[in-house]
Coordinates of C-alpha atoms in Angstrom, one line a residue:
X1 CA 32.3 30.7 -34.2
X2 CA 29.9 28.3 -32.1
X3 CA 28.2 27.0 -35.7
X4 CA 31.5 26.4 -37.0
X5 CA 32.9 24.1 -33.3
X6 CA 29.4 22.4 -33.7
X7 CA 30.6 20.6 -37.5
X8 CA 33.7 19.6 -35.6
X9 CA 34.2 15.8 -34.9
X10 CA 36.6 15.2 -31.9
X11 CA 38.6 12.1 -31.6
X12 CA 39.8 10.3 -28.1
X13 CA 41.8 7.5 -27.9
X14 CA 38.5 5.4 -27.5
X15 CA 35.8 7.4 -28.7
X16 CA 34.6 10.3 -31.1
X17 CA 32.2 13.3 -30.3
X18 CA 30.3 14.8 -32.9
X19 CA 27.2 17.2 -32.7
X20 CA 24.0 15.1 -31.2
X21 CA 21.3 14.9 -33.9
X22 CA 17.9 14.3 -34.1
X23 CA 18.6 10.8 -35.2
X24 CA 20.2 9.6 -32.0
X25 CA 17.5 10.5 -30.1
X26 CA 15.5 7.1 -30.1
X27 CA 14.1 4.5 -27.4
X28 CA 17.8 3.1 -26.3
X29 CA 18.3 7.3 -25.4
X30 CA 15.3 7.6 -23.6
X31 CA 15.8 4.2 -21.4
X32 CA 18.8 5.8 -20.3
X33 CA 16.8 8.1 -18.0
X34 CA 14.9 5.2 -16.3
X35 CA 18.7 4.0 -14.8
X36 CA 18.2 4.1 -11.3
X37 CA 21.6 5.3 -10.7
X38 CA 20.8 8.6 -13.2
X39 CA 17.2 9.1 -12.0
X40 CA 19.3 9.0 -8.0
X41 CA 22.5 11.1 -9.1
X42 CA 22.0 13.5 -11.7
X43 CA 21.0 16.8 -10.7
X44 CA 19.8 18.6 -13.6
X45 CA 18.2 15.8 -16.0
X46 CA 15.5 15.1 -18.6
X47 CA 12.6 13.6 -16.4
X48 CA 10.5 12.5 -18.9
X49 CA 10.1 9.4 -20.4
X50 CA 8.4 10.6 -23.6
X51 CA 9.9 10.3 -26.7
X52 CA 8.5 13.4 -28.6
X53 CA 9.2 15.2 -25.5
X54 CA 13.3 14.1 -25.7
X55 CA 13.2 15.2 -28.9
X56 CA 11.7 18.5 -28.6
X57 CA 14.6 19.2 -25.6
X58 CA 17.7 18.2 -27.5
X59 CA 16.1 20.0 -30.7
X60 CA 15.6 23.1 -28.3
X61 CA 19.1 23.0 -27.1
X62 CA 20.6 22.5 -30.8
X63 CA 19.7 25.7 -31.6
X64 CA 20.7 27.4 -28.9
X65 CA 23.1 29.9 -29.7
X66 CA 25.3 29.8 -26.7
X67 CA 25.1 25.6 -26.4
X68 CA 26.9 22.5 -27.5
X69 CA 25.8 18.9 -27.4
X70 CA 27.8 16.6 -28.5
X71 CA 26.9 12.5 -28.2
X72 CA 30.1 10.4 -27.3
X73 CA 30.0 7.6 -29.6
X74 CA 32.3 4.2 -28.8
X75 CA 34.8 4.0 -32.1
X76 CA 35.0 0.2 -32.4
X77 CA 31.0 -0.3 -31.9
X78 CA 30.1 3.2 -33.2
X79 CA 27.5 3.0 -30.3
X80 CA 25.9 6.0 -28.6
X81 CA 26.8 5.7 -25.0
X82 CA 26.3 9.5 -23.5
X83 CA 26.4 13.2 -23.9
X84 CA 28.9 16.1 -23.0
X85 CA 27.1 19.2 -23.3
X86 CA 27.9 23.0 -22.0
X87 CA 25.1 24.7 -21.7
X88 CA 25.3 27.9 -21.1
X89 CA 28.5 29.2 -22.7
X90 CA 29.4 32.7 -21.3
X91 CA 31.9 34.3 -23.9
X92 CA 32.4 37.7 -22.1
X93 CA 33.3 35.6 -18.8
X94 CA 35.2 33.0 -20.8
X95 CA 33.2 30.4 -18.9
X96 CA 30.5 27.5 -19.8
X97 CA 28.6 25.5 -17.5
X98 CA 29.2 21.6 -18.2
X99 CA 26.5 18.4 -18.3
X100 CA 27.9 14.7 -18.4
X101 CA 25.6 11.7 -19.1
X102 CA 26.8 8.3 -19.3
X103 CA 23.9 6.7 -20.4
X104 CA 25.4 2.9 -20.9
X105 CA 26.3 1.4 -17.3
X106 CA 29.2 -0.4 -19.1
X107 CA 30.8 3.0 -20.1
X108 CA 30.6 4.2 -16.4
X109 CA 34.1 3.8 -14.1
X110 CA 36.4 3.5 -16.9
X111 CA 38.0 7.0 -17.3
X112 CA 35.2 7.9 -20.1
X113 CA 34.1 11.1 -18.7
X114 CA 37.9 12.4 -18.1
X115 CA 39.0 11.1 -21.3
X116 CA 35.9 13.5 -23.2
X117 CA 36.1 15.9 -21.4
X118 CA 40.0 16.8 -21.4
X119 CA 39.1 17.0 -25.4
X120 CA 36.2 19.2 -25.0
X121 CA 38.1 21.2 -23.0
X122 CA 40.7 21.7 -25.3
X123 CA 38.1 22.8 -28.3
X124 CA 36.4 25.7 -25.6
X125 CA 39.5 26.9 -24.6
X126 CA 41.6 26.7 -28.4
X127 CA 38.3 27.7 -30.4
X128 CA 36.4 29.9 -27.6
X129 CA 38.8 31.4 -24.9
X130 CA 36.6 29.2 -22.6
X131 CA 38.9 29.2 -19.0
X132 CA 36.7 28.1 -16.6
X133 CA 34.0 24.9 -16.4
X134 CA 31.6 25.0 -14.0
X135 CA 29.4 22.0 -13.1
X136 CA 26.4 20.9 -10.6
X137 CA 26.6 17.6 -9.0
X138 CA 24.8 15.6 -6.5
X139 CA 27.3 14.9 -3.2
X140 CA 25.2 11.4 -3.1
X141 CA 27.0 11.0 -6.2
X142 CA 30.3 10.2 -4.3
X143 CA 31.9 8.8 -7.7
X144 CA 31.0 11.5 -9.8
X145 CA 32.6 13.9 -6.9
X146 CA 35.7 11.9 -6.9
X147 CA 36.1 11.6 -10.4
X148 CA 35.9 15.1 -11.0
X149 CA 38.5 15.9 -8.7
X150 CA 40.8 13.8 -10.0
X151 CA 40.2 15.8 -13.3
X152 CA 41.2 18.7 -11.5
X153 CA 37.7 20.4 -10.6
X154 CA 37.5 22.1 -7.1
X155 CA 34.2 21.8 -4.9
X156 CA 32.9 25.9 -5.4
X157 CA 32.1 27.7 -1.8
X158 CA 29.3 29.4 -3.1
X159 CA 25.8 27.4 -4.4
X160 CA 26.1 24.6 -2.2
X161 CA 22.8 23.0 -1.3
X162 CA 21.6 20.2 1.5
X163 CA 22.2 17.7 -1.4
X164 CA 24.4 19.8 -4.3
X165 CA 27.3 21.9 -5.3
X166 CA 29.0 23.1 -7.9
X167 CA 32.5 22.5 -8.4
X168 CA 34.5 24.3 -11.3
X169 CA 37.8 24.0 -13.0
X170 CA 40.2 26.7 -14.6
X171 CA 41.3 24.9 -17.9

C-alpha cells in the first residue's frame, strides 16, 4: 500500500506534493541546511553540506519501506521550497513520526506547513489508518511550537529534554 501512496501527487490550494526524487536534490537543497534559523531550530536534520552525501540520505530513505518523502513544490513557480516526510510509519500502532523542512525563508510564516500537512494527514489516515502524528521539535523554536498547536498538536509529557519535546496529534 506504501508504494502505491508514494505515485500519489497531492494538491493544496497553493502547492502540490509529490514523491522527492533524486533530481531535486541539487545545490539550492543543500544551501537550505546552511540557514542559520534550520542549523539553530531543527532537531533532527541533515548536517552535512556534501552533496553526494544528501543524495545518498534521501536515496536511503526512498526505499525505506515504512517512509514517505514528499517535496512541497510552489504551483505558480513550480519551485522546490521544502519537505514533509514521516519517517517511521508504524502500521500496527496506526502512528508515524513527522519531519517538516521549509527550506525557502520566503515560504516560512505563511500557513505553508498547516496547509501540507492537513493534506498529508488526510492521505495517512484515508490510505493507511494512520491516527496519530508524533513530531520532535526544538522549544527554542517558539514559532514552530506555536504553529503546531494551532494545528492541533499537544506538547507530549514523556521525551521532553533540556532543549526538546515531542508533541503529537490524533488526526
Amino acid at each position: 500500500m506504501l508504494n502505491k501512496i508514494k505515485k500519489i501527487t497531492l494538491e493544496t490550494d497553493r502547492f502540490f506534493l509529490i514523491e522527492i526524487a533524486l533530481s531535486n536534490i541539487n545545490n539550492n537543497y543543500l544551501s537550505w541546511f546552511q540557514d542559520p534559523i534550520i542549523r539553530k531550530e531543527i532537531t533532527a536534520q541533515y548536517s552535512s553540506n556534501d552533496l553526494t552525501k544528501l543524495r545518498g540520505y534521501v536515496e536511503e530513505k526512498l526505499l525505506c519501506k515504512d517512509c514517505l518523502f514528499f517535496g512541497i513544490f510552489d504551483k505558480k513557480s513550480n519551485e522546490h521550497v521544502g519537505n514533509i516526510k514521516y519517517d517511521p510509519i508504524d502500521l500496527i500502532n496506526h502512528s508515524a513520526v513527522m519531519g517538516i523542512l521549509i527550506g525557502n525563508p520566503l515560504y516560512r510564516g505563511i500557513g505553508l506547513a498547516g496547509e501540507v500537512m492537513q493534506a498529508m494527514e488526510e492521505l495517512l489516515k484515508n490510505y493507511l489508518d494512520v491516527n496519530k502524528i508524533i513530531l520532535g521539535v526544538s522549544l527554542e523554536n517558539e514559532s514552530a511550537v506555536k504553529a503546531y498547536k494551532k494545528n492541533g498538536f499537544d506538547l507530549m509529557l514523556t521525551g521532553k529534554t533540556e532543549n526538546n519535546t515531542f508533541m503529537e496529534k490524533k488526526i
